[in-house]
mmCIF file of C-alpha atoms in Angstrom:
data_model
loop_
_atom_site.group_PDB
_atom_site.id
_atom_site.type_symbol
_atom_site.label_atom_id
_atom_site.label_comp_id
_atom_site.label_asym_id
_atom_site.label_seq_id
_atom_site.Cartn_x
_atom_site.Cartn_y
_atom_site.Cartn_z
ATOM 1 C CA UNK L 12 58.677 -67.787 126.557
ATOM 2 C CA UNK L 13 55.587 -65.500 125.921
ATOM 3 C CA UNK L 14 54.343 -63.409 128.257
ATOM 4 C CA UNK L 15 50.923 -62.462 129.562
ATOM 5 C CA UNK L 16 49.729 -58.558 128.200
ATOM 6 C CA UNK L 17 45.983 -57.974 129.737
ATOM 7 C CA UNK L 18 46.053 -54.688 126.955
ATOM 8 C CA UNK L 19 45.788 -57.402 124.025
ATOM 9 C CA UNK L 20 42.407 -59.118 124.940
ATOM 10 C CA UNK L 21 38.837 -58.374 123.574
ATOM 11 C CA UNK L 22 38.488 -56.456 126.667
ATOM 12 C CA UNK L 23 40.487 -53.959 125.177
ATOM 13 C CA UNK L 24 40.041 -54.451 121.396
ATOM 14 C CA UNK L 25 36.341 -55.841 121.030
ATOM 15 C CA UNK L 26 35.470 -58.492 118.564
ATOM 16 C CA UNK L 27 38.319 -60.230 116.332
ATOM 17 C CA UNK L 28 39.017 -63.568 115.319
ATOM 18 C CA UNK L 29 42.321 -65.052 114.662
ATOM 19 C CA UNK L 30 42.554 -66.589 111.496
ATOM 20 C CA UNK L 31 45.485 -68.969 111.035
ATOM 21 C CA UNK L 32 47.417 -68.895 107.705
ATOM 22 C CA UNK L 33 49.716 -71.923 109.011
ATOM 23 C CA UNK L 34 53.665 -71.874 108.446
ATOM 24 C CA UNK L 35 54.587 -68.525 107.001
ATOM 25 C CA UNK L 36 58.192 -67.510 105.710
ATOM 26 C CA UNK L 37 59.534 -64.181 106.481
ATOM 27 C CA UNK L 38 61.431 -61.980 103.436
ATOM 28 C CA UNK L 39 64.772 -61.958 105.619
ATOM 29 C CA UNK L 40 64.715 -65.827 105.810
ATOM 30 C CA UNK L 41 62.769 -66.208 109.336
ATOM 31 C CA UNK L 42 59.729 -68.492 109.672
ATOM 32 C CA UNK L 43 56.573 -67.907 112.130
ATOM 33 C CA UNK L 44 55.538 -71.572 112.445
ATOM 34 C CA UNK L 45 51.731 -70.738 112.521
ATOM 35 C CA UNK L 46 51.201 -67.391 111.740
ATOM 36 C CA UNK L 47 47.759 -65.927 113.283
ATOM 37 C CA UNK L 48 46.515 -62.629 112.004
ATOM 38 C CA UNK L 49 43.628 -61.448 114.119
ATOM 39 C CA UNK L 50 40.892 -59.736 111.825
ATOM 40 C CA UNK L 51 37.594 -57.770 112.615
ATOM 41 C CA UNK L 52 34.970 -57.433 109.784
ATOM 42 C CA UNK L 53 32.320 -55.254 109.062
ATOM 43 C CA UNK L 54 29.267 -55.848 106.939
ATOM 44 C CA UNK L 55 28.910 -58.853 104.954
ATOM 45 C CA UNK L 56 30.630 -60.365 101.629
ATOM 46 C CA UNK L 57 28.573 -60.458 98.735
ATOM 47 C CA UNK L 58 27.485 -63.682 96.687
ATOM 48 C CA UNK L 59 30.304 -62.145 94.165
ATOM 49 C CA UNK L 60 33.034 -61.777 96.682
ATOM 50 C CA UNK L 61 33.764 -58.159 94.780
ATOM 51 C CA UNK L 62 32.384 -55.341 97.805
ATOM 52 C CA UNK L 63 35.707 -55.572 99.938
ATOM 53 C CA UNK L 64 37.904 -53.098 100.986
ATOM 54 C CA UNK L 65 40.745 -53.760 103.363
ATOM 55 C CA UNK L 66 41.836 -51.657 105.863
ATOM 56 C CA UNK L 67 45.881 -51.595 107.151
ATOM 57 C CA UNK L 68 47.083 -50.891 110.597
ATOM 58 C CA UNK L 69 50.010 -48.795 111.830
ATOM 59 C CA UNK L 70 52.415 -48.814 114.644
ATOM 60 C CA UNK L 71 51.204 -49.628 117.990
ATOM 61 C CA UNK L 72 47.139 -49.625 116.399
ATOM 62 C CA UNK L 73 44.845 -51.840 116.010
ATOM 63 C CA UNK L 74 41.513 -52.716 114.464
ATOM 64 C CA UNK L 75 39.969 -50.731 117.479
ATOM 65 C CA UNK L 76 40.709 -47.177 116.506
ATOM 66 C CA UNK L 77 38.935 -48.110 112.410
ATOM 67 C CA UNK L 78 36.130 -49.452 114.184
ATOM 68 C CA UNK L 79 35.788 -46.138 116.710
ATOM 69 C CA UNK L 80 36.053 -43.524 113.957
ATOM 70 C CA UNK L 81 36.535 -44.568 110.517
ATOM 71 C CA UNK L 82 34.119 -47.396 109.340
ATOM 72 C CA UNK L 83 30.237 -46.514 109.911
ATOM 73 C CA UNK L 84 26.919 -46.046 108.028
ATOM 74 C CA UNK L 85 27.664 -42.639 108.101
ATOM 75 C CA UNK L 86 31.000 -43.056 106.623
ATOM 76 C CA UNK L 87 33.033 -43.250 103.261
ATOM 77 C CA UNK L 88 33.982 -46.811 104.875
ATOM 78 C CA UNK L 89 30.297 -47.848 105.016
ATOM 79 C CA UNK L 90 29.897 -51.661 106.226
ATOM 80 C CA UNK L 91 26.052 -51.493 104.482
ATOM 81 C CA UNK L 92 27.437 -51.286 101.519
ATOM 82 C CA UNK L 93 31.208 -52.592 101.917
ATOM 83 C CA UNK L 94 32.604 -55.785 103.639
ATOM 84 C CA UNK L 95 35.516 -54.030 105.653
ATOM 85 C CA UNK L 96 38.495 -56.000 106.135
ATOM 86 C CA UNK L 97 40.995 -54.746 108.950
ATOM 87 C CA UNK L 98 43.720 -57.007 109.193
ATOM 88 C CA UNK L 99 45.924 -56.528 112.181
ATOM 89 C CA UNK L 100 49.640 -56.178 110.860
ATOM 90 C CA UNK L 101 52.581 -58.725 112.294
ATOM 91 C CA UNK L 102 53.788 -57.843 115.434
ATOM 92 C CA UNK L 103 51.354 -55.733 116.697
ATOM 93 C CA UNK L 104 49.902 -58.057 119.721
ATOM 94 C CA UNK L 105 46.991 -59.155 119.021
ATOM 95 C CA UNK L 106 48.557 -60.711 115.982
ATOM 96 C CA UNK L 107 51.172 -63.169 116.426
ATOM 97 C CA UNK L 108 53.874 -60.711 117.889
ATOM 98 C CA UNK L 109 56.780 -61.474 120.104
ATOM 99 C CA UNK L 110 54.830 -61.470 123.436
ATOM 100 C CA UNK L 111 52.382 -64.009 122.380
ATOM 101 C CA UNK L 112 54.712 -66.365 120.746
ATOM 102 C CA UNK L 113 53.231 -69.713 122.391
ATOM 103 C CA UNK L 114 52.720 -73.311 121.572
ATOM 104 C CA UNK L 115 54.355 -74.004 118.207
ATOM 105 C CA UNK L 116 55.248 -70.583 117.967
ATOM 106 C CA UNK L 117 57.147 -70.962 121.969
ATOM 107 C CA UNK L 118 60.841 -70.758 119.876
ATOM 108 C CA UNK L 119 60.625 -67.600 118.390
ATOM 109 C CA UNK L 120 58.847 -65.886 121.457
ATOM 110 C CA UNK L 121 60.345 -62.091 122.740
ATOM 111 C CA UNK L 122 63.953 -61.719 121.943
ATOM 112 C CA UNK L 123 64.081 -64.438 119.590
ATOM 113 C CA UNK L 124 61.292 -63.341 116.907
ATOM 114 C CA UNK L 125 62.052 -62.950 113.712
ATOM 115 C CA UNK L 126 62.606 -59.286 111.652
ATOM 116 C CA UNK L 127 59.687 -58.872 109.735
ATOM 117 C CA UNK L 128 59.221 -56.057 106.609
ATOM 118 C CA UNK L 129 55.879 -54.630 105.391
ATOM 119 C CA UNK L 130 55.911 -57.373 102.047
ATOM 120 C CA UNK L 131 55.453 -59.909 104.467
ATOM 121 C CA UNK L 132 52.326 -58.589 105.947
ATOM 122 C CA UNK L 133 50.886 -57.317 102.544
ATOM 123 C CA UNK L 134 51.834 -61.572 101.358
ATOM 124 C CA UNK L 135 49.910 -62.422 104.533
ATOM 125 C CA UNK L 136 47.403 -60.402 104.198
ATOM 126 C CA UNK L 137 46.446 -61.382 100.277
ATOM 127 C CA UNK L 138 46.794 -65.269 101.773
ATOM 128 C CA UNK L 139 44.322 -64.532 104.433
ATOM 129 C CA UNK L 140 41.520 -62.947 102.038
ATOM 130 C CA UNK L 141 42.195 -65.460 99.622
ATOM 131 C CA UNK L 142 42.301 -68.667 101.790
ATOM 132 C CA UNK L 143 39.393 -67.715 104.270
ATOM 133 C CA UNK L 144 37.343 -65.844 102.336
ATOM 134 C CA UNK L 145 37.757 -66.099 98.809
ATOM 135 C CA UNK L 146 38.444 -62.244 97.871
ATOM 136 C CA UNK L 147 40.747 -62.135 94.870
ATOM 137 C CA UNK L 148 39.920 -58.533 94.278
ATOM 138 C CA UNK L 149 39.514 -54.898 96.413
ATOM 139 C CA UNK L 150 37.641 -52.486 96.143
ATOM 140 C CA UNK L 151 40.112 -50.624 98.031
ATOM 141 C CA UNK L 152 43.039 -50.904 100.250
ATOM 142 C CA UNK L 153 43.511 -47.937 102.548
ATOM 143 C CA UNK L 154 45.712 -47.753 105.935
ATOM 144 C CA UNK L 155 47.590 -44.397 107.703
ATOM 145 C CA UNK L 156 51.247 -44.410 108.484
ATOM 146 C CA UNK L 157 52.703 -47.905 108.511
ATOM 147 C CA UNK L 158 49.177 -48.695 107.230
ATOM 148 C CA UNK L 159 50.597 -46.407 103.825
ATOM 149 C CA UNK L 160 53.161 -48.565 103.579
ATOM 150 C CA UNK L 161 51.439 -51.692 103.261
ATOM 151 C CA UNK L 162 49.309 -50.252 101.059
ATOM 152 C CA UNK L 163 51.980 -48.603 98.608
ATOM 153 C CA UNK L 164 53.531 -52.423 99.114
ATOM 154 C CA UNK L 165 49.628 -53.787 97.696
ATOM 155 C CA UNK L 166 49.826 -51.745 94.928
ATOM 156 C CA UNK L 167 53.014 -52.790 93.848
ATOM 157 C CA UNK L 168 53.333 -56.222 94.466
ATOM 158 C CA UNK L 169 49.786 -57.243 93.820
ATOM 159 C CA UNK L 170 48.106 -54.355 91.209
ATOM 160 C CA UNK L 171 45.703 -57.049 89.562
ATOM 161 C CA UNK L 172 44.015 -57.658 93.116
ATOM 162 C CA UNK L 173 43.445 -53.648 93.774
ATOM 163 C CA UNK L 174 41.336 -51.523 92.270
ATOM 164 C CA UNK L 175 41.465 -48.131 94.418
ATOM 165 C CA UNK L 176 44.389 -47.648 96.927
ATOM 166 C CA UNK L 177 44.527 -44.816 99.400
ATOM 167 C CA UNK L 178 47.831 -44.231 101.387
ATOM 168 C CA UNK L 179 47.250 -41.341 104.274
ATOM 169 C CA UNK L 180 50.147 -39.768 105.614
ATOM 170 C CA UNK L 181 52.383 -42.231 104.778
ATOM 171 C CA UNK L 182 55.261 -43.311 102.314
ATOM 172 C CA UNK L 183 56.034 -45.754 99.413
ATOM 173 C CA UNK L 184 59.795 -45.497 100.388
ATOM 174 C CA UNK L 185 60.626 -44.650 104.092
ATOM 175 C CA UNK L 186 62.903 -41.066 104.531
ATOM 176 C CA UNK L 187 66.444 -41.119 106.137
ATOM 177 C CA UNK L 188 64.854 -38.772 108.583
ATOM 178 C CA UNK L 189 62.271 -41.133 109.340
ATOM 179 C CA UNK L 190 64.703 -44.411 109.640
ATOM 180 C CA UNK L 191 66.771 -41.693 112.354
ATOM 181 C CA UNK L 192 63.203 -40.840 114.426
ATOM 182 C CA UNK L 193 62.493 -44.398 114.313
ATOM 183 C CA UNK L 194 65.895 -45.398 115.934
ATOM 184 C CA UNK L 195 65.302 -42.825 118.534
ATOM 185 C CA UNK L 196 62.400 -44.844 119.036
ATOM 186 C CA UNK L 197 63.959 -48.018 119.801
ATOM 187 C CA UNK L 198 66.536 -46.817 121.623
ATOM 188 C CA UNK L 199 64.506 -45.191 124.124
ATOM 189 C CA UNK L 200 62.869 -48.691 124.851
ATOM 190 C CA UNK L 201 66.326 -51.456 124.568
ATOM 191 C CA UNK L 202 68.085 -48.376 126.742
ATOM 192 C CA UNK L 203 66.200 -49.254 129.878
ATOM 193 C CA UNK L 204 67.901 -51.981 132.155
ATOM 194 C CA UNK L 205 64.343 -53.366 132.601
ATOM 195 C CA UNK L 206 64.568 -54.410 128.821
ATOM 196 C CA UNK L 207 67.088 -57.463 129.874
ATOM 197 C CA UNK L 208 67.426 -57.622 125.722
ATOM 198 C CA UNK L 209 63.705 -58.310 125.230
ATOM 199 C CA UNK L 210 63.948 -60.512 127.736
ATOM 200 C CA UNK L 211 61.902 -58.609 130.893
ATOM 201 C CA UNK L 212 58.728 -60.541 132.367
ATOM 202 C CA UNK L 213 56.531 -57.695 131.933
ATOM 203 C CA UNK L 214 55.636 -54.549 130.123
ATOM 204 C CA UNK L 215 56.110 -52.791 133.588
ATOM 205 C CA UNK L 216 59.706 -53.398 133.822
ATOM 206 C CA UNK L 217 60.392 -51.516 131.087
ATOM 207 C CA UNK L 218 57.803 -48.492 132.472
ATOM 208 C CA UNK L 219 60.647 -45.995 132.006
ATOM 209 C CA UNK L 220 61.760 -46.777 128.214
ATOM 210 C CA UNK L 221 58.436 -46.680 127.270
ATOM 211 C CA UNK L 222 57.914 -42.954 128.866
ATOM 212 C CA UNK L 223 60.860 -41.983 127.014
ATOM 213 C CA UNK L 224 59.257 -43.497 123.997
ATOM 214 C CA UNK L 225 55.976 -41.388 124.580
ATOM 215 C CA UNK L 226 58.333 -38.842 124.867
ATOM 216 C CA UNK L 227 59.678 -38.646 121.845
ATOM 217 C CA UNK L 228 56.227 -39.074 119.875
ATOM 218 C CA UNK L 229 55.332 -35.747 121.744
ATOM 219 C CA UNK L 230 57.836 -34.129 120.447
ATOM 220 C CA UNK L 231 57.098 -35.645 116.434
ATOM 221 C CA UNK L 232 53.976 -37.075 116.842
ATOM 222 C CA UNK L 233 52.280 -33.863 117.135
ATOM 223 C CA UNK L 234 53.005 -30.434 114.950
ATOM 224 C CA UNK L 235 54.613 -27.151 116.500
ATOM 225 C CA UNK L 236 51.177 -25.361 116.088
ATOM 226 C CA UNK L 237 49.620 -28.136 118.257
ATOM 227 C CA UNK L 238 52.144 -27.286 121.518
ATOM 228 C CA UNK L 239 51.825 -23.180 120.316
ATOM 229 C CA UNK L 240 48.382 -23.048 120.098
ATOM 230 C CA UNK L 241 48.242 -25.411 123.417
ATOM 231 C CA UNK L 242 45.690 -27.218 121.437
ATOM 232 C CA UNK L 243 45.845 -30.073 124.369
ATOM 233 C CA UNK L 244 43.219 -27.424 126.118
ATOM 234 C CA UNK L 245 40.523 -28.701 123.841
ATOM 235 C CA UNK L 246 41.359 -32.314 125.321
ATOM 236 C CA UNK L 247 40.500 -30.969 128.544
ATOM 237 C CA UNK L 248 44.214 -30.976 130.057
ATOM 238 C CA UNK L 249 45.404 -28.136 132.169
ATOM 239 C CA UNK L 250 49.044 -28.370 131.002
ATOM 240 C CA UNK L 251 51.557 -30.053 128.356
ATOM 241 C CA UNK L 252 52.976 -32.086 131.029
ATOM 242 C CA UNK L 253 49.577 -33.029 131.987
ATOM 243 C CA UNK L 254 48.659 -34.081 128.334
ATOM 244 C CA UNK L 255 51.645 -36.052 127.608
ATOM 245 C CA UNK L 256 50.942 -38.072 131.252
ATOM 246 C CA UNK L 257 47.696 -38.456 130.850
ATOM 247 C CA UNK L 258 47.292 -39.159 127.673
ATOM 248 C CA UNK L 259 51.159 -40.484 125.523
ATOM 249 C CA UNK L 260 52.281 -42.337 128.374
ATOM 250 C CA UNK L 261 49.094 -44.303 129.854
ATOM 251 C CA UNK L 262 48.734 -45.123 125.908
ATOM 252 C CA UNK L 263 51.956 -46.057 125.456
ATOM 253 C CA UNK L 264 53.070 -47.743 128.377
ATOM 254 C CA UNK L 265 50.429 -50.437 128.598
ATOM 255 C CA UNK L 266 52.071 -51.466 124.908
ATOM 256 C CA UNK L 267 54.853 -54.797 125.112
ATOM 257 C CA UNK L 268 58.390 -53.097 123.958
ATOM 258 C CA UNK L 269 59.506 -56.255 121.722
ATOM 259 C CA UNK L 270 56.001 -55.596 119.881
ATOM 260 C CA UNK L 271 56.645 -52.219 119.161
ATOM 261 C CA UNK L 272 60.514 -53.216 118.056
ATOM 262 C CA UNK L 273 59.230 -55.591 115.798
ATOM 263 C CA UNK L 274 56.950 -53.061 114.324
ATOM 264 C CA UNK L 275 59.699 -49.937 114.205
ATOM 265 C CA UNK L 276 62.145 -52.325 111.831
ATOM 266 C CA UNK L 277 59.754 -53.154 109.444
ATOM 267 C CA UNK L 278 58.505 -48.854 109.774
ATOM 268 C CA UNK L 279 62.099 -47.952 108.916
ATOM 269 C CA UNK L 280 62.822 -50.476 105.771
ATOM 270 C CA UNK L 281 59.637 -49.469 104.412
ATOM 271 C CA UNK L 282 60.267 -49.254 100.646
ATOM 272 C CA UNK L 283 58.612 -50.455 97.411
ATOM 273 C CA UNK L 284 61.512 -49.821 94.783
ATOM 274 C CA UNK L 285 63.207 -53.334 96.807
ATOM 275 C CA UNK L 286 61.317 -55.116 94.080
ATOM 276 C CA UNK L 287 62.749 -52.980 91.083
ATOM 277 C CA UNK L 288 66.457 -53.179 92.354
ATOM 278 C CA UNK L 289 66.078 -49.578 94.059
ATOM 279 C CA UNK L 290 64.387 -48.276 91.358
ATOM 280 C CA UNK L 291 61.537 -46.042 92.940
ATOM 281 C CA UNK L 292 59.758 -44.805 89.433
ATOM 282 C CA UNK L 293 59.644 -48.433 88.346
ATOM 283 C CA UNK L 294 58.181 -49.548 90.756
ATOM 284 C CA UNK L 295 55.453 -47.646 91.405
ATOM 285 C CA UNK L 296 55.295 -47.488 87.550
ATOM 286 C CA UNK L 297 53.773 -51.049 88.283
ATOM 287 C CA UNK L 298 50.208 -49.601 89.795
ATOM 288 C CA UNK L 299 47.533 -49.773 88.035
ATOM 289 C CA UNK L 300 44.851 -48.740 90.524
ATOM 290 C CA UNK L 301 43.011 -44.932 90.963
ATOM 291 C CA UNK L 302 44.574 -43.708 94.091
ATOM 292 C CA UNK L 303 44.235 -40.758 96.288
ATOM 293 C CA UNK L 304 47.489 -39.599 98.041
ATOM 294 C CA UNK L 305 46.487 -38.456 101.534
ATOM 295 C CA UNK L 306 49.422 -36.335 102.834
ATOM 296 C CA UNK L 307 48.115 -33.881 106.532
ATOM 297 C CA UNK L 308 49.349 -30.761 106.234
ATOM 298 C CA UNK L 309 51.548 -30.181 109.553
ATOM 299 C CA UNK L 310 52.819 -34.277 109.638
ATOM 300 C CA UNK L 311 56.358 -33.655 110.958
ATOM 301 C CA UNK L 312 57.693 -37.029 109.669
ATOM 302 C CA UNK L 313 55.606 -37.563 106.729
ATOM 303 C CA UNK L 314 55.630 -34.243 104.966
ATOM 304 C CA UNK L 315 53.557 -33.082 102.261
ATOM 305 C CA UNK L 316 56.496 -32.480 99.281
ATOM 306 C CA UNK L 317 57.825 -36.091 100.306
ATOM 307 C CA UNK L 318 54.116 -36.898 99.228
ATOM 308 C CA UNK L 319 54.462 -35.192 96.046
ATOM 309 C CA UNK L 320 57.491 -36.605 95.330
ATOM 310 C CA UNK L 321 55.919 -39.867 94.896
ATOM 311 C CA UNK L 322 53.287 -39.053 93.483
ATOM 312 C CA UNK L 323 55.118 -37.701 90.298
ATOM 313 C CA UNK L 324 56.220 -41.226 89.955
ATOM 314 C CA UNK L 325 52.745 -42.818 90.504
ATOM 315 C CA UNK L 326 50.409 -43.561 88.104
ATOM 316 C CA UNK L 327 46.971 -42.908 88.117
ATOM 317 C CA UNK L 328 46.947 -41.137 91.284
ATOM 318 C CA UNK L 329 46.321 -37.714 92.619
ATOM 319 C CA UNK L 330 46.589 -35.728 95.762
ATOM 320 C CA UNK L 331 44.313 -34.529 98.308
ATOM 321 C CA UNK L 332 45.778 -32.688 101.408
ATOM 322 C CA UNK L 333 44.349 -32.955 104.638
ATOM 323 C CA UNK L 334 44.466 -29.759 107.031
ATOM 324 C CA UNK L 335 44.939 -30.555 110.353
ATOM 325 C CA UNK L 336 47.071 -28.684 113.040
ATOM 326 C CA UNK L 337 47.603 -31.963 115.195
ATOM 327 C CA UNK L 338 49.872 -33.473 112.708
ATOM 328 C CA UNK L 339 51.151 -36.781 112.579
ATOM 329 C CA UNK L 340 48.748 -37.850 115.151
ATOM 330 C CA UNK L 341 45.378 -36.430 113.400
ATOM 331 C CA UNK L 342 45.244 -39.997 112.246
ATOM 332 C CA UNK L 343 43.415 -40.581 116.277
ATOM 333 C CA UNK L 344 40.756 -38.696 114.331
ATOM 334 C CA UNK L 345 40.394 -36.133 117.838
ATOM 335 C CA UNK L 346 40.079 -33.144 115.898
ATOM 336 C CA UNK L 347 36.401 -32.738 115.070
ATOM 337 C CA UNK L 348 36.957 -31.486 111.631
ATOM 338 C CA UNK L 349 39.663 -34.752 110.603
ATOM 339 C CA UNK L 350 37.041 -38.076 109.539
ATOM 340 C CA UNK L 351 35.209 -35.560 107.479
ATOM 341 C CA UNK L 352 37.943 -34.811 105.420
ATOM 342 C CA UNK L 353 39.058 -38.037 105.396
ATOM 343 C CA UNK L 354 35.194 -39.376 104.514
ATOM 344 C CA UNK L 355 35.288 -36.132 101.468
ATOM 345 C CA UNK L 356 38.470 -38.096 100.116
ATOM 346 C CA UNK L 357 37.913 -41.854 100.168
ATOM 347 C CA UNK L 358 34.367 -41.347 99.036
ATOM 348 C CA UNK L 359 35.382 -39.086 96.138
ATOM 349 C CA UNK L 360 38.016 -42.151 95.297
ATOM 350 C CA UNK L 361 35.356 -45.078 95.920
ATOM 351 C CA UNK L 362 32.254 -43.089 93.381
ATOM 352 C CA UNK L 363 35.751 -43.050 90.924
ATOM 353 C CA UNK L 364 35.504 -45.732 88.341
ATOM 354 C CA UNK L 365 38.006 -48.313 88.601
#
C-alpha cells in the first residue's frame, strides 16, 4: 500500500496541480490505472495556444529547482512572454510514483509498480498539453539529464509538435558506462535490509542505502576539479565530509527509494534509435526542429564527445558547451556563472527562426 512522504507536499514543492490523464498504458505492457502528472505553469497561454515551451525533469527533481533558477523575467525562460510548462516526469513523487500509488492506483503501489521508459512520459506528457490545454505545438522543449532524454524522445517521436528542442547534458541514447553508474545506483538502495524489496514503511528505514546512494553521486555527480579545487568552500562547508553530509545526504535521504528505482530504469534504457530498430542516425534523422546541444564541460557521465557524437547524426542542430567545474551537478545552477550561460544559449535558440 502507499506510503506517507512529508518531502512530496506543496510544503516542499510550492504550487502544482495534478492533472489526471486517466488509464495510461506503459511501453513494457504495465498499466497506471489513473495516471496523475503534477504540473506547475508559468505565465499565461495565449488566445493562439502557440507561446509554450515545456520544461522536462530529471532524476530525483522536480518542478521546484525550474521555478528557483531557470524560469524568470529576467530569464531566457521568461513567463511574460512564454507559458512555461514543467511537467513532473513518472515516478518522481509528486507524480504518480510508487509511494503514492493509492485509491485506484492501491495495486500497483511500492514493489508492485510498473517499469516505466522515457516514451511513456514524453506520450504522457503530449496527452496532458493536448487534453488540458489544447497545445498542439512548442515553442520549445528543454530538460537536463533525464530531462535530455525526454526531450531527444520529443523530437523523435513527435517532430511536428516541436519547433526548438534543447537537451543539456544529457543523451539521445544512454552509454554502457552510464547503464553501469546507474546500477551502482540501485544497488546501493535494494542492498539495505531496510529495503524489505520495496516493501519498507518508510523512507527512514532505508536511511543507510540512501547514504550510500549520495555517496556514489559524490563521487560522479561532481567533476575531479570540484573535490581538487575544494570548490565545496564556496558553499560555506569546512570539509568534503562536511559537504557531502550536509548537503548529498539530507537531499537525498528525504527521497522514497522505490521512486528513485523507478526513475534509474527508465535513466538507463534511455534510447531513441528503439523506434528505428537500433538504428541511432535514423532516428534522430527524424527531427526536424533547430536545436542547441548543451553538453558541461567537466560532466563525468555525460561527456562532451558523447555529445558530439550525436550531434553528427542530428539534424538541424548545433552545439554550445557549457563551462562549469561542478560537473554533472552544475545543472543545481550553484555556480554563479551557470544560468547565464544557460540563459546566452536557450535565448540564442528561442530569437532562431523555427
Amino acid at each position: 500500500m502507499a506510503i506517507e512522504n512529508p518531502y512530496y507536499t506543496h510544503e516542499f514543492h510550492g504550487d502544482y496541480d495534478l492533472v489526471s490523464i486517466g488509464e495510461f498504458a506503459l511501453e513494457e505492457g504495465g498499466v497506471i490505472p489513473d495516471l496523475n502528472l503534477a504540473v506547475a505553469t508559468f505565465g499565461t497561454l495565449n488566445e493562439a495556444r502557440d507561446n509554450a515551451i515545456l520544461v522536462t525533469t530529471w532524476y530525483s527533481g522536480t518542478h521546484q529547482i525550474f521555478r528557483d533558477v531557470y524560469i524568470g523575467p529576467d530569464r531566457a525562460l521568461n513567463p511574460e512572454r512564454y507559458f512555461i510548462v514543467v511537467i513532473n516526469q513518472i515516478g518522481n513523487g509528486l507524480s504518480t510514483s510508487p509511494h503514492n500509488a493509492a485509491g485506484v492506483n492501491a495495486k500497483i503501489a511500492m514493489s508492485r509498480f510498473p517499469h516505466v521508459r522515457i516514451g511513456d512520459d514524453v506520450r504522457a506528457q503530449e496527452q496532458l498539453l493536448r487534453e488540458h490545454f489544447g497545445i498542439e505545438t512548442l515553442q520549445l522543449v528543454v530538460g537536463g539529464s533525464m530531462g535530455a532524454q525526454q526531450t531527444y524522445e520529443w523530437m523523435v517521436r513527435f517532430p511536428g509538435k516541436v519547433r526548438r528542442a534543447a537537451p543539456i547534458a544529457g543523451t539521445a541514447q544512454n552509454t554502457p558506462h552510464d547503464f553501469l553508474y546507474t546500477k551502482a545506483l540501485i544497488e546501493a538502495i535494494t542492498s539495505d535490509p531496510g529495503f524489505k524489496d520495496g516493501e519498507y514503511s518508510s523512507n527512514a528505514d532505508v536511511v543507510d542505502g540512501l547514504k550510500r546512494h549520495a555517496g556514489i553521486w559524490a563521487v560522479m555527480g561532481f567533476s575531479t576539479e570540484f573535490w581538487k579545487q575544494e570548490l565545496w568552500r564556496a558553499l560555506e562547508f569546512e570539509s568534503k565530509e562536511a559537504f557531502i553530509e550536509g548537503f548529498l545526504e539530507p537531499y537525498f535521504t528525504q527521497m522514497d527509494p522505490n521512486d528513485l528505482l523507478c526513475m534509474a530504469w527508465k535513466w538507463q534504457r534511455g534510447d531513441v534509435a528503439r523506434h528505428t530498430g537500433g538504428d541511432l542516425e535514423a532516428a534522430l534523422g527524424r527531427n526536424t526542429a533547430v536545436a542547441r546541444i548543451i553538453p558541461i564541460n567537466e560532466d563525468m557521465f555525460f561527456p562532451v564527445r558523447d555529445h558530439e557524437a550525436e550531434l553528427e547524426l542530428t539534424p538541424h542542430a548545433t552545439i554550445r558547451v557549457i563551462d562549469d567545474l561542478l560537473g554533472h551537478l552544475a545543472l543545481f545552477g550553484v555556480s554563479p556563472t551557470y544560468i547565464g550561460q544557460v540563459d546566452s544559449y536557450l535565448q540564442e535558440l528561442l530569437d532562431t527562426d523555427a
